[in-house]
Short mmCIF file of N, CA, C and O in Angstrom, two decimals:
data_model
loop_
_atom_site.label_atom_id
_atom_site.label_comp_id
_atom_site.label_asym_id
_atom_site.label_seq_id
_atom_site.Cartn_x
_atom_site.Cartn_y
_atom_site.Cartn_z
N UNK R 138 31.49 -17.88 10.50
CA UNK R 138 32.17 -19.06 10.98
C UNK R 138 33.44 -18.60 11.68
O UNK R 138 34.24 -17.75 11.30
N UNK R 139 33.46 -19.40 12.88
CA UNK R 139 35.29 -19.11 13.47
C UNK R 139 35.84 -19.96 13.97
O UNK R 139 35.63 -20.61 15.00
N UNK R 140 36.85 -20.00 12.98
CA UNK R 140 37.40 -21.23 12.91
C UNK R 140 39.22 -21.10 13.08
O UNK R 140 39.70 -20.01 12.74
N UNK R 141 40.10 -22.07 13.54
CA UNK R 141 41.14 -22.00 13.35
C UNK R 141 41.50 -22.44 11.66
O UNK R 141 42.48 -21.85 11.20
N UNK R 142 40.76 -23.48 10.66
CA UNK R 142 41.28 -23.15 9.18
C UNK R 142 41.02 -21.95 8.20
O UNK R 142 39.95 -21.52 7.78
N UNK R 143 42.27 -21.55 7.96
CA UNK R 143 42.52 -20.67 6.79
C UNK R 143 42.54 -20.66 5.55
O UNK R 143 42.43 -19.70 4.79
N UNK R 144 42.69 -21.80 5.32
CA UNK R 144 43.14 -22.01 3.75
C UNK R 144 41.92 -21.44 3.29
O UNK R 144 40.91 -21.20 3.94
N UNK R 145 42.20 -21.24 1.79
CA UNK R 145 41.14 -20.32 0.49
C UNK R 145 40.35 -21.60 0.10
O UNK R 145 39.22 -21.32 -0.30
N UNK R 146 40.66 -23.06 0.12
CA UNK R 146 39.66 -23.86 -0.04
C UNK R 146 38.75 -23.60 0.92
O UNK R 146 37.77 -23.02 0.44
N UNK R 147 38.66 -23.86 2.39
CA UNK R 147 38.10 -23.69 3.27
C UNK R 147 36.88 -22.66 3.62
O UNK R 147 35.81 -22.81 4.21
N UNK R 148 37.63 -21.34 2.89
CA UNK R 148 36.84 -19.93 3.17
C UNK R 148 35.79 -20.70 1.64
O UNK R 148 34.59 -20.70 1.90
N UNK R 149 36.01 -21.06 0.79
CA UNK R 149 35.64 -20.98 -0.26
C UNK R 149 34.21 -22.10 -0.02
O UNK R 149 33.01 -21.95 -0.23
N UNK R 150 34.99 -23.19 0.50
CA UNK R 150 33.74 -24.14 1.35
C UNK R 150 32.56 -23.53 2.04
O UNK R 150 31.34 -23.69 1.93
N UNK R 151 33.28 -22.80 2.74
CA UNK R 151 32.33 -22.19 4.12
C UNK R 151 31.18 -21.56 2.98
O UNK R 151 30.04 -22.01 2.81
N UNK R 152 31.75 -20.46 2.29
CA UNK R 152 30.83 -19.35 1.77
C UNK R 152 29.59 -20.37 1.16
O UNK R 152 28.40 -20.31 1.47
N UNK R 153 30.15 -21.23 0.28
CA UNK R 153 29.44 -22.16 -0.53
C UNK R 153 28.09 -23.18 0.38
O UNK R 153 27.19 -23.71 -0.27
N UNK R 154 28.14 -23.29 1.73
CA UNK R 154 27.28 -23.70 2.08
C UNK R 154 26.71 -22.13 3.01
O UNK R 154 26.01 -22.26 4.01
N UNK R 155 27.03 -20.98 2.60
CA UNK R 155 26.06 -20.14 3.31
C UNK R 155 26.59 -19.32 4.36
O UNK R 155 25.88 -18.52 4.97
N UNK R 156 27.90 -19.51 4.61
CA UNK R 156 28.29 -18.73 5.63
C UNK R 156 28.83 -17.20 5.67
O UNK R 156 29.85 -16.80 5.11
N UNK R 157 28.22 -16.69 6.19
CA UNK R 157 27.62 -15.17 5.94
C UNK R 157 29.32 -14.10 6.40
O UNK R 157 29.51 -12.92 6.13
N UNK R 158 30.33 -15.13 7.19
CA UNK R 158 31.30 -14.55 7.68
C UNK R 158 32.54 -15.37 8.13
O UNK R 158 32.33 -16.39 8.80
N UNK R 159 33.70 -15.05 7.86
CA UNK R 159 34.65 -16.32 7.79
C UNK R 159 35.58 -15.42 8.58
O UNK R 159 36.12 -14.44 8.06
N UNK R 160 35.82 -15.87 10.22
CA UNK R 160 36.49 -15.02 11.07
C UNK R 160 37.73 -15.73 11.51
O UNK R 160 37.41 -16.33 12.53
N UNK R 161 38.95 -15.97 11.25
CA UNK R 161 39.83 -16.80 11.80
C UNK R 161 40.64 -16.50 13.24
O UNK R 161 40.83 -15.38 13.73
N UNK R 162 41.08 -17.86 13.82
CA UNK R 162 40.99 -17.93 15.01
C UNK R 162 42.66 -17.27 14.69
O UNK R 162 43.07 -17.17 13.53
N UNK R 163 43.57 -16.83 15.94
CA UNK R 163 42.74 -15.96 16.88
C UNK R 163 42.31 -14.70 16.24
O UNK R 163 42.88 -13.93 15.46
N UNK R 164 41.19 -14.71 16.76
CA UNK R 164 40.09 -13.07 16.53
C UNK R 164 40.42 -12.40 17.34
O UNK R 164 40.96 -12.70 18.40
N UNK R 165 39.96 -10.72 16.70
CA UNK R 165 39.63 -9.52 17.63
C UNK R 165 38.61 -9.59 17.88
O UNK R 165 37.82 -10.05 17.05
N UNK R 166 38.17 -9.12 19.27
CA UNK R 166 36.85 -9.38 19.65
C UNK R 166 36.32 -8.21 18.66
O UNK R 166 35.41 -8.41 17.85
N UNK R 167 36.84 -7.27 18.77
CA UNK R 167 36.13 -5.84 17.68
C UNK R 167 35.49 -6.18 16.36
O UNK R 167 34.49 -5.63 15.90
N UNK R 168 36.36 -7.39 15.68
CA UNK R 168 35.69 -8.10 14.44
C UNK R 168 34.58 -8.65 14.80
O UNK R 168 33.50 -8.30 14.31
N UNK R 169 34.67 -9.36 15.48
CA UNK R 169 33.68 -10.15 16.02
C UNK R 169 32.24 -10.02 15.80
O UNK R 169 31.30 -10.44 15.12
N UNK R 170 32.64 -9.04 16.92
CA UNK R 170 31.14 -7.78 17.10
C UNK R 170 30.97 -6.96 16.58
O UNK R 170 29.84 -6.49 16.70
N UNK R 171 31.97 -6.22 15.64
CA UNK R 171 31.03 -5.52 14.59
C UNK R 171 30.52 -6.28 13.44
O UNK R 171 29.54 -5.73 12.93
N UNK R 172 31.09 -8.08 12.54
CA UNK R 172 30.23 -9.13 11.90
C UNK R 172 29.24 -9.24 12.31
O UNK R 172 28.26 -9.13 11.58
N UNK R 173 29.07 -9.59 14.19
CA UNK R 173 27.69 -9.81 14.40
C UNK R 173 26.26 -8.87 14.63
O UNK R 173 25.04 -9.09 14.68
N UNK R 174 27.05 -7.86 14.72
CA UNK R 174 25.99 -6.46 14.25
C UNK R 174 25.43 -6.12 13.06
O UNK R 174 24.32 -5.75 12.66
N UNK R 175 26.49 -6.35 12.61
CA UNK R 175 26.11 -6.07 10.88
C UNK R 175 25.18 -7.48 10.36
O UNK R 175 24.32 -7.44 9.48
N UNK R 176 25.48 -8.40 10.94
CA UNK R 176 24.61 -9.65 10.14
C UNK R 176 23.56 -9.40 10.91
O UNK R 176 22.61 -9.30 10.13
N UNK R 177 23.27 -9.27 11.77
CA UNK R 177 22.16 -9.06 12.77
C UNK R 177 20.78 -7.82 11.97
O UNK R 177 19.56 -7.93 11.83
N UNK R 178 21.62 -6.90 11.66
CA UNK R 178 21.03 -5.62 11.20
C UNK R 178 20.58 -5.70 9.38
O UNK R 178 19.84 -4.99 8.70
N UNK R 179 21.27 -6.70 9.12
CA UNK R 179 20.96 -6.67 7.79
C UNK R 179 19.71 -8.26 7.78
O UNK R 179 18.80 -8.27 6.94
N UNK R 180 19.78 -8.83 8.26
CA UNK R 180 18.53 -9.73 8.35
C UNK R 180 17.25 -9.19 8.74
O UNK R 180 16.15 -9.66 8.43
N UNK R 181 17.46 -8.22 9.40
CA UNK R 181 16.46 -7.21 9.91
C UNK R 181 16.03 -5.94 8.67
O UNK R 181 14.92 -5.44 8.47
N UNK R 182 17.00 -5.72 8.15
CA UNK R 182 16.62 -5.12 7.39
C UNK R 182 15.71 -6.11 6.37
O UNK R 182 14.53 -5.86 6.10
N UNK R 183 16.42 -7.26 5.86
CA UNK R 183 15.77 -7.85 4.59
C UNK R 183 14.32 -8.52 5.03
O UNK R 183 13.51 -8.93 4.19
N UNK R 184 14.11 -8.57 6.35
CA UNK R 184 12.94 -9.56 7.01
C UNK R 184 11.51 -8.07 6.81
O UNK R 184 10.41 -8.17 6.26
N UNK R 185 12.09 -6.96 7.43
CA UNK R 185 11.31 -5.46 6.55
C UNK R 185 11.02 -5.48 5.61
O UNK R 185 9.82 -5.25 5.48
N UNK R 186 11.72 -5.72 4.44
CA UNK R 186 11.90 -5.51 3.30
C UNK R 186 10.96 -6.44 2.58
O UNK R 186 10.32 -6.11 1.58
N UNK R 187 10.92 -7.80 3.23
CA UNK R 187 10.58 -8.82 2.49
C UNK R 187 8.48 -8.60 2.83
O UNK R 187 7.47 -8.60 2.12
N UNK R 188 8.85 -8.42 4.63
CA UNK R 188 7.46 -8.39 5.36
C UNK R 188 6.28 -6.85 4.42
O UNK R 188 5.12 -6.77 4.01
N UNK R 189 7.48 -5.97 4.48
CA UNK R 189 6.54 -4.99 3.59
C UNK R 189 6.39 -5.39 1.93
O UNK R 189 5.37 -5.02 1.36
N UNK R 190 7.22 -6.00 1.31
CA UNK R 190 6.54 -6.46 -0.08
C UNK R 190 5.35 -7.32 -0.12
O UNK R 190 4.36 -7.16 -0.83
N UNK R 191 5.60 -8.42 0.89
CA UNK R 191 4.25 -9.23 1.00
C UNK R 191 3.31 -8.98 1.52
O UNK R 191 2.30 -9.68 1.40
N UNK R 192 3.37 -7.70 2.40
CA UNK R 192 1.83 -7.39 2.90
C UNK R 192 1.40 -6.17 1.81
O UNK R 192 0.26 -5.72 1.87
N UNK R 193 2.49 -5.58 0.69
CA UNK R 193 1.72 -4.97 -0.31
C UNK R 193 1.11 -5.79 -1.36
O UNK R 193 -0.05 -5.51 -1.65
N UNK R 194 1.76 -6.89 -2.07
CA UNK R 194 1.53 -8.00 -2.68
C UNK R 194 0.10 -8.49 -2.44
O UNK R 194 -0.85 -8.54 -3.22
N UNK R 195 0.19 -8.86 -1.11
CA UNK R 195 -1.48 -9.40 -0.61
C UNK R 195 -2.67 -8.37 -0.66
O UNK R 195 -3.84 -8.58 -0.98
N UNK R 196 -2.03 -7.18 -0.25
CA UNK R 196 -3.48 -5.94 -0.59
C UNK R 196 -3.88 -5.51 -2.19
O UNK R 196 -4.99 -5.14 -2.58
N UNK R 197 -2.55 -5.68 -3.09
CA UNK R 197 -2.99 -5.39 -4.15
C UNK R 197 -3.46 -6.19 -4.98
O UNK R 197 -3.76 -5.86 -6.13
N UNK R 198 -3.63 -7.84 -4.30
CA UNK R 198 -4.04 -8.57 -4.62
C UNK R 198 -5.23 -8.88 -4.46
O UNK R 198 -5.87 -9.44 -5.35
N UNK R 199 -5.84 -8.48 -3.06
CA UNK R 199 -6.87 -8.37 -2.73
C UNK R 199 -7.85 -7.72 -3.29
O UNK R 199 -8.88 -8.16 -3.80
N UNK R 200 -7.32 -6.10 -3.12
CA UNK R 200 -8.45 -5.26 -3.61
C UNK R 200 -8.29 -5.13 -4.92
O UNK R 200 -9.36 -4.78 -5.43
N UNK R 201 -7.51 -5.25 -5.62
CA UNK R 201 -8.02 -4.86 -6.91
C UNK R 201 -9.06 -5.71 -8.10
O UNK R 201 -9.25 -5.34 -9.26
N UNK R 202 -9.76 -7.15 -7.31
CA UNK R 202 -10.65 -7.29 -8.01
C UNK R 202 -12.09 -6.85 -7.17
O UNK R 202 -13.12 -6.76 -7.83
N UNK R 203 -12.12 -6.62 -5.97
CA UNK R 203 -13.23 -5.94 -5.41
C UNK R 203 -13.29 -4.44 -6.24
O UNK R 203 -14.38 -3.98 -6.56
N UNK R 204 -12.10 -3.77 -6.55
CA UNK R 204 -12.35 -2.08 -6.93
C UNK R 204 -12.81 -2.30 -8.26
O UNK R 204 -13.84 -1.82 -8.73
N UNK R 205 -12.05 -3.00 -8.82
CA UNK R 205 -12.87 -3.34 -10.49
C UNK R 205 -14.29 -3.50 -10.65
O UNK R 205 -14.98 -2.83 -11.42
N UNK R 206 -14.73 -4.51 -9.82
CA UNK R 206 -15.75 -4.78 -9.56
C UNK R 206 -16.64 -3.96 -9.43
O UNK R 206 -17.48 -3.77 -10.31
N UNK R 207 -16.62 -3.19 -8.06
CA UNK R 207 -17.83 -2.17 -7.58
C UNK R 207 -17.41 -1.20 -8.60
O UNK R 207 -18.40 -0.76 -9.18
N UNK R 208 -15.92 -0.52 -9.20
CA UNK R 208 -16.64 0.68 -10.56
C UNK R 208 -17.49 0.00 -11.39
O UNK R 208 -18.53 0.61 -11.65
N UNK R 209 -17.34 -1.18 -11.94
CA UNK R 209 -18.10 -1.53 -12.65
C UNK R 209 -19.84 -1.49 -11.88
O UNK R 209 -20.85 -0.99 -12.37
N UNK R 210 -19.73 -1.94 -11.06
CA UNK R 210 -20.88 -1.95 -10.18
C UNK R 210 -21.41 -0.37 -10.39
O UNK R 210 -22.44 -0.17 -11.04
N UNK R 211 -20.98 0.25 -10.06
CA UNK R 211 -21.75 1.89 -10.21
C UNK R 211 -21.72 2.37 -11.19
O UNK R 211 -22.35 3.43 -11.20
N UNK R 212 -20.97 1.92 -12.75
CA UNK R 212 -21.22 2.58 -13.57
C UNK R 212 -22.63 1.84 -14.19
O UNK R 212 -23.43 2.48 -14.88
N UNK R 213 -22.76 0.74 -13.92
CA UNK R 213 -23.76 0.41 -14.18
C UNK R 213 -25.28 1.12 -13.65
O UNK R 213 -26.18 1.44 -14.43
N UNK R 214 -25.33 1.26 -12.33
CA UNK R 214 -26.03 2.08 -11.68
C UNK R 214 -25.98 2.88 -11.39
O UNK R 214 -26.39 3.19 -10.27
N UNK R 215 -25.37 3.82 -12.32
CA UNK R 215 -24.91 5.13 -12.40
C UNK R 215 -26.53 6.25 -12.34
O UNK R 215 -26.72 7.35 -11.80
N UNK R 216 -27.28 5.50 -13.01
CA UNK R 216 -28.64 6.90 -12.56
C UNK R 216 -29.78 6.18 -11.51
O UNK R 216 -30.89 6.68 -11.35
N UNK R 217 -29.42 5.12 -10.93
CA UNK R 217 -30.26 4.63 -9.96
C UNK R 217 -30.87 5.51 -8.96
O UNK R 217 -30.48 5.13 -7.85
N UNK R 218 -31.44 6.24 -8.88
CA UNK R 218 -31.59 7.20 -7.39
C UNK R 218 -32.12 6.51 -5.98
O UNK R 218 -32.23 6.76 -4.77
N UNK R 219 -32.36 5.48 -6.94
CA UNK R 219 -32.96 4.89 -5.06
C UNK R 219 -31.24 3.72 -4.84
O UNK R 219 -30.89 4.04 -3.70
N UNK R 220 -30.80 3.28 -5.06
CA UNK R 220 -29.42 3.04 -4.82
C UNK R 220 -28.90 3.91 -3.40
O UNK R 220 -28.71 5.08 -3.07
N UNK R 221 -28.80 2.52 -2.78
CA UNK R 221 -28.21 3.25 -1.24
C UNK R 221 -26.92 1.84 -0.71
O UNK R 221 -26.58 0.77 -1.22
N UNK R 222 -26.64 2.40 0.24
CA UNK R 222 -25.48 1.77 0.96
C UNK R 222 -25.81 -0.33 1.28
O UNK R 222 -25.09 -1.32 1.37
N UNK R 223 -27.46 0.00 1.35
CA UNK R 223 -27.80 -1.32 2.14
C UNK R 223 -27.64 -2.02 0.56
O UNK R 223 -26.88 -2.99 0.49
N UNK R 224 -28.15 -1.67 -0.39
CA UNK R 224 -28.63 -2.50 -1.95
C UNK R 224 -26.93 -3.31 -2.65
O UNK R 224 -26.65 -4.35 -3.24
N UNK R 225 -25.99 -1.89 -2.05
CA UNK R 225 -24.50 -2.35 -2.08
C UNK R 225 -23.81 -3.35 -1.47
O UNK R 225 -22.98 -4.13 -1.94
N UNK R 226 -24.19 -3.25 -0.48
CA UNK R 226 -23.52 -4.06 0.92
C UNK R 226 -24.20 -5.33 0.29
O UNK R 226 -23.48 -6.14 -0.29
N UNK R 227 -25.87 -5.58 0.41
CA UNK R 227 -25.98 -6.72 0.09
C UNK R 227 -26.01 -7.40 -1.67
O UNK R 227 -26.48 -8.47 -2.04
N UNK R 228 -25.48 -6.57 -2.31
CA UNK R 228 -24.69 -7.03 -3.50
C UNK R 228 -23.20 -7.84 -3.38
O UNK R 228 -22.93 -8.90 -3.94
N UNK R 229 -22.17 -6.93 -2.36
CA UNK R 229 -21.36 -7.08 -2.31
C UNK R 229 -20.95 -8.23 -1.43
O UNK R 229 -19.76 -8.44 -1.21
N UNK R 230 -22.11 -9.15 -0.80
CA UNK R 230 -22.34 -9.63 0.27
C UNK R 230 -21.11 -9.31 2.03
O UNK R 230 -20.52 -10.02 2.85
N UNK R 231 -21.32 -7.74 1.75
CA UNK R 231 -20.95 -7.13 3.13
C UNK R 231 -21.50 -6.78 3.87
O UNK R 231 -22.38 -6.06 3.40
N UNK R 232 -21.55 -6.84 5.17
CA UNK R 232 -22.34 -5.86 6.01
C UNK R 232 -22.43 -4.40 5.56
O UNK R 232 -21.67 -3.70 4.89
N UNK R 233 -23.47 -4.20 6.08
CA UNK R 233 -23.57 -2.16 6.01
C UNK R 233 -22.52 -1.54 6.73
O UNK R 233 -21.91 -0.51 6.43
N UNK R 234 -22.37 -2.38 7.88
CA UNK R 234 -20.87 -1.14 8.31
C UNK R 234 -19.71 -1.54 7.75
O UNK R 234 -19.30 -0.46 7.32
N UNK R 235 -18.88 -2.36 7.44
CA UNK R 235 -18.17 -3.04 6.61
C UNK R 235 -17.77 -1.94 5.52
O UNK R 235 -16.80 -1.19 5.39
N UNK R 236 -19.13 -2.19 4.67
CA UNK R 236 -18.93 -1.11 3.56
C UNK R 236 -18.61 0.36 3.41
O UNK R 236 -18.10 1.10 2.57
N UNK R 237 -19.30 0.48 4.97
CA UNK R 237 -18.90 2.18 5.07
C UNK R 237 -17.83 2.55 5.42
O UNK R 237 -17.32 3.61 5.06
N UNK R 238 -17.09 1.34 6.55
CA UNK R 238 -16.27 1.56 6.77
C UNK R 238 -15.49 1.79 5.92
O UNK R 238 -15.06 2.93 5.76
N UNK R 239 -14.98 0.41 4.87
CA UNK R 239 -14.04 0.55 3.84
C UNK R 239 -14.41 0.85 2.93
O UNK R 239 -13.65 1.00 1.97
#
């Protein structure tokens, strides 16, 4: 925020609804712009931060009842010899390349 009020109620207001920076008027431009770098860089950081927890969140969410699954799946058919890729796939209801792939 940049504002000409000073008072400690004021700063105390500002923070309280969210304001990330309390710059009083008159400013250095140098403040300025190094607040708005730094807020800039740290939203960026936390938007990383946040984007890589939730795309681990969602994979370990994902696969770990498919991996449970298929060990269980092969220990079961653990001496099958005719057991092949296609008997899997269409257990798993995946395609054959699908499965090989992943």
């Amino acid at each position: 925020m940049l504002t000409a009020k000073s008072s400690k109620e004021n700063r105390l207001e500002s923070f309280g609804i969210g304001i990330d920076h309390f710059i009083n008027k008159p400013f250095d431009k140098e403040d300025l712009k190094s607040a708005l770098i730094n807020t800039l860089e740290n939203r960026k950081n936390i938007h990383l931060f946040f984007r890589k927890e939730v795309i681990a969140d969602k994979k370990a969410a994902s696969d770990a009842p498919f991996e449970i699954e298929f060990k269980s799946y092969l220990e079961i058919h653990f001496g099958d010899s005719a057991l092949d890729v296609k008997q899997m796939a269409a257990n798993f209801n995946i395609s054959e390349n699908n499965f090989v792939e992943n």
